[in-house]
């Protein structure tokens, strides 16, 4: 039996989950693991972010593209710096693993009054206890004889639940020898209850048979389960109207002929609301009942219609819940069960579906940019197959723009952590090595300043991308939520964002290209220049501090507490 180090075993299993890169910040408790990343035979590359929080955001963004992500840190100061990003991954259903190196097994298991560095008082279990609240599994390996089983089990839990996990590996176990895996990792995905699945199918088919019009709302769980093609097939078979959600816009549905826009309850365009809420049956496909996707819980789905909620691990039909029915099992079964059902009667109308539509295209002027006009330009800049990540104002407004086919968009999601969107974008650029999508990011500058140092990571690895930084001298989203007062806490010290490329290691005109734009014509010229961006392109977009999109004002009114 071939033997390998425990660290290489973990990395081998990560590679099986399409994790070709791990993000990591070294520290004394985890250095043997880092040696194995560099020297081991596993096919996983190390990417060094500029801090642990950004690196965990990057693992999240990587996972959203490739299916799984990982961050490697030292115990205590390293692992606790990951918590906000881990909480976001948990809230928005993204499987990632944080691997933390700890002191040796002997130190961990010997009672002492000594206060080791990176340890809170002398309690080595504090981190594990903290992570239990924001992961589906938080565990330390202490017994080498069961370590490989424990690793496999944690990865299974992460993939089964689409949630993060936290793993501590003692210093002396990281290079301890274990048996190499002889079989691929069996995810042992939990199976649906056959009786509950059949009952949910029967109830769904009954509603759909008597219906004449149907609507489908697509959510992020559909993307996490890699079931977008099946979602498109469901829309086609039912001839249903289809809308996307804030947390996960998917171009496959927005380019579909049956598309009716983005649905966010009462924040939606009138036509979108009428078509979604007015259908005889509405199907919420992979949608969670979160605040942003429901327009701050103003959705009327199911109030005057039949409704089928297909969640990750249960189906709810008109208030009756069928537990242990998994989305990945139910959707294919539903497709088979409705083959005999006639296509619905869909009466499309030429009405507005998005706040920013491609048909709104205009001839650029010398006028200063406004957000309402800028995002019309963005809608026309995007191309089929693009990868778009955003944060706060960039993500919120981009969510309301019409997308062409196969655009992938991710960002701060319902967790809404400022800085997450850019950190995720960093990770996504490494996942993109498999996909070769055009890489675009739209960032509000307030959020960008929180994770901006990892622009250096993109420059170091010579990525090709277009980064648009919306500069309105502060937190525009917060100004809209709490209007009517000039408050210094919403203003931020202005950076010369266009100068960051050289400051963070690039050479202007070689691997970094920087721009400042004020007018519609200047923005149009930049879009033309960046049809195929080479190197890291930083575009500082100057906006009035008090400007806000019409949509965002509606949304912000609902967010006022």
Coordinates of C-alpha atoms in Angstrom, one line a residue, residues 83-506:
X83 CA -14.8 33.8 10.2
X84 CA -16.7 36.6 8.4
X85 CA -16.1 35.0 5.0
X86 CA -17.0 31.6 6.3
X87 CA -20.2 33.0 7.7
X88 CA -21.0 34.4 4.3
X89 CA -20.3 31.0 2.6
X90 CA -22.6 29.4 5.1
X91 CA -25.4 31.9 4.6
X92 CA -25.2 31.7 0.8
X93 CA -24.7 27.9 0.6
X94 CA -21.1 27.6 -0.7
X95 CA -18.9 24.6 0.2
X96 CA -15.4 25.5 1.2
X97 CA -12.9 24.1 3.7
X98 CA -10.6 26.1 6.1
X99 CA -7.6 24.1 7.1
X100 CA -5.8 25.3 10.2
X101 CA -2.5 24.1 11.5
X102 CA -2.3 23.8 15.3
X103 CA 0.2 22.8 18.0
X104 CA 1.3 19.2 18.3
X105 CA -1.1 16.5 19.6
X106 CA 1.0 16.3 22.8
X107 CA 0.6 20.0 23.5
X108 CA -3.1 19.9 22.7
X109 CA -3.9 17.0 25.0
X110 CA -1.7 17.9 27.9
X111 CA -3.4 20.0 30.6
X112 CA -1.4 23.1 31.3
X113 CA -1.5 26.7 32.7
X114 CA 0.9 27.8 29.9
X115 CA -0.4 30.4 27.6
X116 CA 0.8 29.6 24.1
X117 CA 0.8 32.2 21.4
X118 CA -2.3 32.4 19.1
X119 CA -4.3 30.6 21.9
X120 CA -7.1 32.3 23.8
X121 CA -6.0 31.9 27.5
X122 CA -5.1 28.2 27.4
X123 CA -8.2 26.8 25.7
X124 CA -7.2 25.1 22.4
X125 CA -10.8 24.3 21.6
X126 CA -12.1 27.9 21.3
X127 CA -11.7 28.1 17.6
X128 CA -13.5 24.8 17.0
X129 CA -16.4 25.9 19.2
X130 CA -16.7 29.2 17.4
X131 CA -16.7 27.6 13.9
X132 CA -19.4 25.2 14.9
X133 CA -21.9 28.0 14.5
X134 CA -21.0 28.9 10.9
X135 CA -20.0 25.5 9.4
X136 CA -21.7 22.1 9.0
X137 CA -18.6 20.5 10.6
X138 CA -15.9 21.8 12.8
X139 CA -13.3 19.3 13.9
X140 CA -9.6 18.6 14.9
X141 CA -7.7 15.5 13.8
X142 CA -6.0 13.9 16.7
X143 CA -6.0 10.2 15.9
X144 CA -3.9 9.3 12.9
X145 CA -5.7 5.9 12.5
X146 CA -9.0 7.6 11.7
X147 CA -7.7 10.8 10.2
X148 CA -8.3 9.9 6.5
X149 CA -11.8 8.8 7.3
X150 CA -12.5 12.0 9.2
X151 CA -11.2 14.1 6.2
X152 CA -13.4 12.2 3.8
X153 CA -16.4 12.6 6.0
X154 CA -16.0 16.3 6.4
X155 CA -15.7 16.8 2.6
X156 CA -18.9 14.7 2.2
X157 CA -20.8 16.9 4.6
X158 CA -19.7 20.0 2.8
X159 CA -20.8 18.7 -0.5
X160 CA -24.0 17.2 0.8
X161 CA -25.1 20.4 2.5
X162 CA -23.3 23.0 0.3
X163 CA -21.9 24.5 3.5
X164 CA -18.3 25.3 4.7
X165 CA -16.3 23.1 7.1
X166 CA -13.4 23.9 9.5
X167 CA -10.6 21.4 9.9
X168 CA -7.7 21.6 12.4
X169 CA -4.6 19.5 11.7
X170 CA -1.9 19.3 14.4
X171 CA 1.7 20.2 13.5
X172 CA 3.1 16.7 13.9
X173 CA 0.2 15.0 12.0
X174 CA 0.6 17.2 8.9
X175 CA 3.5 15.1 7.6
X176 CA 2.6 11.9 9.3
X177 CA 2.3 9.0 6.8
X178 CA -1.1 7.5 5.9
X179 CA -2.4 5.2 3.2
X180 CA -3.0 6.9 -0.1
X181 CA -6.6 6.7 -1.4
X182 CA -7.3 3.7 -3.5
X183 CA -10.7 4.8 -4.7
X184 CA -12.2 8.1 -5.6
X185 CA -14.0 10.0 -2.8
X186 CA -17.5 8.7 -2.5
X187 CA -19.7 11.7 -1.6
X188 CA -22.5 9.4 -0.4
X189 CA -25.0 12.1 -1.2
X190 CA -28.0 11.8 1.0
X191 CA -31.0 10.1 -0.8
X192 CA -34.5 11.4 -0.9
X193 CA -37.3 9.7 0.9
X194 CA -39.0 7.8 -1.9
X195 CA -42.5 8.1 -0.3
X196 CA -42.1 11.8 0.3
X197 CA -40.7 12.4 -3.2
X198 CA -43.5 10.5 -4.8
X199 CA -46.1 12.4 -2.7
X200 CA -44.6 15.7 -3.7
X201 CA -44.5 14.7 -7.3
X202 CA -48.2 13.7 -7.2
X203 CA -49.2 17.0 -5.6
X204 CA -47.1 19.0 -8.1
X205 CA -48.4 17.2 -11.1
X206 CA -52.0 17.7 -10.0
X207 CA -51.5 21.4 -9.7
X208 CA -49.7 21.7 -13.0
X209 CA -52.3 19.6 -14.9
X210 CA -55.1 21.9 -14.0
X211 CA -53.0 25.1 -14.6
X212 CA -53.0 27.1 -17.7
X213 CA -50.2 29.5 -16.9
X214 CA -47.0 28.8 -15.0
X215 CA -44.0 30.9 -13.8
X216 CA -40.6 29.7 -12.6
X217 CA -38.3 31.7 -10.3
X218 CA -34.7 30.5 -10.4
X219 CA -32.4 30.7 -7.3
X220 CA -28.8 30.1 -6.3
X221 CA -29.3 26.5 -5.1
X222 CA -29.9 25.5 -8.7
X223 CA -26.4 26.8 -9.6
X224 CA -24.8 25.2 -6.6
X225 CA -26.3 21.8 -7.6
X226 CA -25.1 22.2 -11.2
X227 CA -28.7 21.9 -12.5
X228 CA -29.1 24.9 -14.7
X229 CA -29.7 22.8 -17.8
X230 CA -32.5 20.9 -16.0
X231 CA -34.0 24.3 -15.0
X232 CA -34.0 25.4 -18.6
X233 CA -35.6 22.1 -19.6
X234 CA -38.4 22.6 -17.0
X235 CA -39.1 26.1 -18.3
X236 CA -39.3 24.7 -21.8
X237 CA -41.5 21.7 -21.0
X238 CA -44.0 23.9 -19.1
X239 CA -43.7 26.9 -21.4
X240 CA -43.4 28.9 -18.2
X241 CA -42.4 32.5 -17.7
X242 CA -39.0 32.6 -16.0
X243 CA -37.3 35.2 -13.8
X244 CA -33.9 35.2 -12.0
X245 CA -33.1 36.4 -8.5
X246 CA -30.7 38.9 -6.9
X247 CA -28.4 36.3 -5.3
X248 CA -27.6 34.5 -8.5
X249 CA -28.4 36.0 -11.9
X250 CA -28.0 33.3 -14.6
X251 CA -27.7 34.4 -18.2
X252 CA -29.2 31.1 -19.4
X253 CA -32.5 32.2 -18.1
X254 CA -32.3 35.9 -18.8
X255 CA -31.5 35.1 -22.5
X256 CA -34.4 32.6 -22.6
X257 CA -37.4 33.7 -24.8
X258 CA -39.7 33.2 -21.8
X259 CA -37.7 35.5 -19.6
X260 CA -39.7 38.2 -17.6
X261 CA -36.8 39.9 -15.8
X262 CA -35.4 39.7 -12.2
X263 CA -38.0 39.1 -9.5
X264 CA -37.5 40.7 -6.1
X265 CA -41.1 41.0 -4.8
X266 CA -42.4 44.6 -4.8
X267 CA -39.1 46.0 -6.0
X268 CA -39.5 44.2 -9.3
X269 CA -40.7 45.8 -12.5
X270 CA -44.5 45.8 -12.8
X271 CA -44.5 43.4 -15.7
X272 CA -42.3 41.0 -13.9
X273 CA -44.5 41.0 -10.8
X274 CA -47.7 40.5 -12.9
X275 CA -46.3 37.6 -14.7
X276 CA -44.7 35.9 -11.7
X277 CA -47.5 36.5 -9.2
X278 CA -50.3 36.2 -11.7
X279 CA -49.5 32.7 -13.1
X280 CA -51.8 29.9 -12.0
X281 CA -48.8 28.0 -10.5
X282 CA -45.5 29.5 -9.4
X283 CA -42.4 27.3 -9.0
X284 CA -39.6 28.7 -6.8
X285 CA -36.7 26.6 -8.1
X286 CA -33.7 26.5 -5.8
X287 CA -34.8 29.8 -4.1
X288 CA -34.4 30.4 -0.3
X289 CA -36.7 32.7 1.5
X290 CA -33.9 35.3 2.0
X291 CA -34.4 39.1 2.4
X292 CA -32.8 40.3 -0.8
X293 CA -34.3 37.7 -3.2
X294 CA -37.8 38.4 -1.8
X295 CA -37.5 42.2 -2.0
X296 CA -37.2 42.5 1.8
X297 CA -40.0 39.9 2.2
X298 CA -42.5 41.7 0.0
X299 CA -42.9 38.7 -2.4
X300 CA -46.5 37.7 -3.1
X301 CA -45.6 34.2 -4.4
X302 CA -48.4 31.8 -3.5
X303 CA -50.8 34.4 -2.1
X304 CA -53.3 34.2 -4.9
X305 CA -51.9 31.2 -6.8
X306 CA -50.6 27.7 -6.2
X307 CA -46.9 27.6 -5.3
X308 CA -44.3 24.9 -5.4
X309 CA -41.1 25.7 -3.4
X310 CA -38.2 23.4 -4.4
X311 CA -35.5 23.9 -1.8
X312 CA -32.2 22.1 -1.3
X313 CA -33.6 19.3 0.9
X314 CA -37.4 19.7 0.9
X315 CA -40.3 20.6 -1.2
X316 CA -43.2 22.8 0.0
X317 CA -46.5 22.9 -1.9
X318 CA -49.2 25.3 -0.8
X319 CA -47.8 25.2 2.7
X320 CA -47.5 21.4 3.0
X321 CA -43.9 20.4 3.5
X322 CA -42.3 17.2 2.1
X323 CA -39.0 16.6 4.0
X324 CA -36.0 14.7 2.8
X325 CA -36.8 15.5 -0.9
X326 CA -33.6 16.9 -2.5
X327 CA -33.6 19.4 -5.3
X328 CA -31.1 17.2 -7.2
X329 CA -33.5 14.3 -7.1
X330 CA -36.8 16.1 -7.4
X331 CA -36.2 18.2 -10.5
X332 CA -35.3 15.2 -12.8
X333 CA -38.2 13.2 -11.4
X334 CA -40.5 16.2 -12.1
X335 CA -39.3 16.5 -15.7
X336 CA -40.2 12.9 -16.3
X337 CA -43.6 13.1 -14.5
X338 CA -44.8 16.1 -16.6
X339 CA -44.0 14.9 -20.0
X340 CA -47.7 14.3 -20.7
X341 CA -48.8 17.8 -19.6
X342 CA -49.6 20.3 -22.3
X343 CA -47.5 23.4 -22.6
X344 CA -48.9 26.4 -20.8
X345 CA -50.3 29.5 -22.4
X346 CA -47.7 32.2 -22.1
X347 CA -48.7 35.6 -23.4
X348 CA -45.5 37.7 -23.6
X349 CA -45.7 41.4 -23.8
X350 CA -43.2 44.0 -25.0
X351 CA -42.9 45.7 -21.6
X352 CA -39.9 46.5 -19.3
X353 CA -38.3 43.6 -17.5
X354 CA -35.2 45.2 -16.2
X355 CA -34.2 48.5 -14.8
X356 CA -31.4 48.6 -17.4
X357 CA -32.1 47.0 -20.7
X358 CA -30.0 46.5 -23.8
X359 CA -32.6 48.2 -25.9
X360 CA -32.1 51.4 -23.9
X361 CA -28.8 51.8 -25.6
X362 CA -28.1 55.5 -26.4
X363 CA -25.6 57.6 -28.3
X364 CA -23.1 58.6 -25.6
X365 CA -22.8 62.3 -24.9
X366 CA -20.3 64.6 -23.2
X367 CA -22.5 64.7 -20.1
X368 CA -21.2 63.4 -16.8
X369 CA -22.0 59.8 -16.0
X370 CA -25.1 59.0 -14.0
X371 CA -25.8 55.5 -12.5
X372 CA -29.0 55.1 -14.5
X373 CA -27.2 55.7 -17.8
X374 CA -24.0 54.0 -16.8
X375 CA -25.7 50.6 -16.2
X376 CA -27.4 50.8 -19.6
X377 CA -23.9 51.0 -21.0
X378 CA -22.8 48.0 -18.8
X379 CA -25.8 46.0 -20.0
X380 CA -24.6 46.5 -23.6
X381 CA -20.9 45.9 -22.7
X382 CA -21.5 42.4 -21.3
X383 CA -21.1 39.5 -23.8
X384 CA -22.3 35.9 -23.8
X385 CA -20.2 33.8 -21.5
X386 CA -18.7 36.6 -19.3
X387 CA -17.8 36.1 -15.7
X388 CA -19.0 39.1 -13.6
X389 CA -18.4 39.7 -9.9
X390 CA -19.6 42.7 -8.0
X391 CA -19.9 44.4 -4.6
X392 CA -22.5 46.7 -3.0
X393 CA -23.4 49.4 -5.6
X394 CA -21.8 47.4 -8.4
X395 CA -23.6 44.2 -7.6
X396 CA -26.9 45.8 -6.6
X397 CA -27.2 47.8 -9.8
X398 CA -25.7 45.1 -12.0
X399 CA -28.4 42.7 -10.7
X400 CA -31.0 44.9 -12.5
X401 CA -29.2 44.9 -15.8
X402 CA -30.3 42.6 -18.7
X403 CA -27.6 40.0 -19.4
X404 CA -26.9 37.9 -22.6
X405 CA -26.7 34.1 -22.5
X406 CA -24.4 32.2 -20.2
X407 CA -23.2 35.2 -18.1
X408 CA -22.2 34.1 -14.6
X409 CA -22.6 36.7 -11.9
X410 CA -21.7 36.4 -8.2
X411 CA -21.0 38.8 -5.4
X412 CA -21.9 39.9 -1.9
X413 CA -25.2 37.9 -2.0
X414 CA -27.7 38.0 0.8
X415 CA -24.9 38.0 3.5
X416 CA -24.0 41.4 2.2
X417 CA -20.4 41.7 3.5
X418 CA -18.6 44.8 2.1
X419 CA -15.4 43.7 0.5
X420 CA -16.6 40.1 -0.2
X421 CA -17.3 40.7 -3.9
X422 CA -13.8 41.7 -4.8
X423 CA -12.3 38.9 -2.7
X424 CA -14.5 36.4 -4.5
X425 CA -13.5 37.9 -7.8
X426 CA -9.8 37.3 -7.0
X427 CA -10.6 33.6 -6.4
X428 CA -12.8 33.3 -9.4
X429 CA -10.0 34.4 -11.7
X430 CA -8.1 31.3 -10.8
X431 CA -11.1 29.1 -11.2
X432 CA -11.5 30.8 -14.6
X433 CA -8.4 29.1 -15.9
X434 CA -10.7 26.1 -16.7
X435 CA -13.4 28.2 -18.3
X436 CA -11.6 31.0 -20.1
X437 CA -14.4 33.5 -19.6
X438 CA -14.0 37.2 -20.0
X439 CA -13.3 38.5 -16.5
X440 CA -15.2 41.6 -15.4
X441 CA -15.8 43.2 -12.0
X442 CA -17.9 46.2 -10.9
X443 CA -17.1 47.4 -7.4
X444 CA -18.4 50.2 -5.3
X445 CA -15.3 51.9 -4.0
X446 CA -16.4 51.8 -0.4
X447 CA -16.5 48.0 -0.5
X448 CA -13.4 47.8 -2.7
X449 CA -11.2 49.6 -0.1
X450 CA -11.9 46.8 2.4
X451 CA -10.2 44.1 0.3
X452 CA -8.3 46.1 -2.3
X453 CA -4.8 44.8 -1.3
X454 CA -5.6 41.6 -3.2
X455 CA -5.4 43.5 -6.4
X456 CA -1.7 42.7 -5.9
X457 CA -2.6 38.9 -6.2
X458 CA -4.2 39.5 -9.6
X459 CA -1.2 41.5 -10.8
X460 CA 1.3 39.0 -9.5
X461 CA -0.4 36.2 -11.4
X462 CA -0.8 38.3 -14.6
X463 CA -4.5 37.9 -14.9
X464 CA -6.5 39.5 -17.8
X465 CA -9.5 41.4 -16.5
X466 CA -11.5 44.6 -16.4
X467 CA -12.1 46.1 -13.0
X468 CA -14.5 49.0 -12.8
X469 CA -14.4 51.0 -9.5
X470 CA -17.4 53.3 -9.0
X471 CA -16.2 56.3 -7.2
X472 CA -18.9 58.4 -5.5
X473 CA -16.6 59.3 -2.5
X474 CA -18.4 57.0 0.0
X475 CA -21.0 54.4 0.9
X476 CA -23.7 55.2 -1.6
X477 CA -25.9 52.3 -0.6
X478 CA -25.9 53.5 3.0
X479 CA -26.7 57.1 2.0
X480 CA -29.8 55.8 0.2
X481 CA -30.9 53.6 3.1
X482 CA -30.6 56.5 5.6
X483 CA -31.3 59.6 3.5
X484 CA -31.8 63.3 4.3
X485 CA -28.7 63.8 6.4
X486 CA -25.0 64.5 5.5
X487 CA -23.1 62.2 7.7
X488 CA -19.3 61.8 7.8
X489 CA -19.6 58.1 8.5
X490 CA -20.8 57.6 4.9
X491 CA -17.8 59.5 3.5
X492 CA -14.5 57.8 2.9
X493 CA -11.0 59.2 2.2
X494 CA -10.6 59.2 -1.6
X495 CA -7.9 57.1 -3.0
X496 CA -6.3 57.5 -6.4
X497 CA -7.6 54.1 -7.5
X498 CA -6.0 54.4 -10.9
X499 CA -2.5 54.5 -9.3
X500 CA -2.9 51.3 -7.3
X501 CA -1.6 49.1 -10.1
X502 CA 1.9 50.3 -9.9
X503 CA 1.8 50.7 -6.1
X504 CA 0.9 47.0 -5.9
X505 CA 3.6 45.6 -8.1
X506 CA 2.5 46.2 -11.7

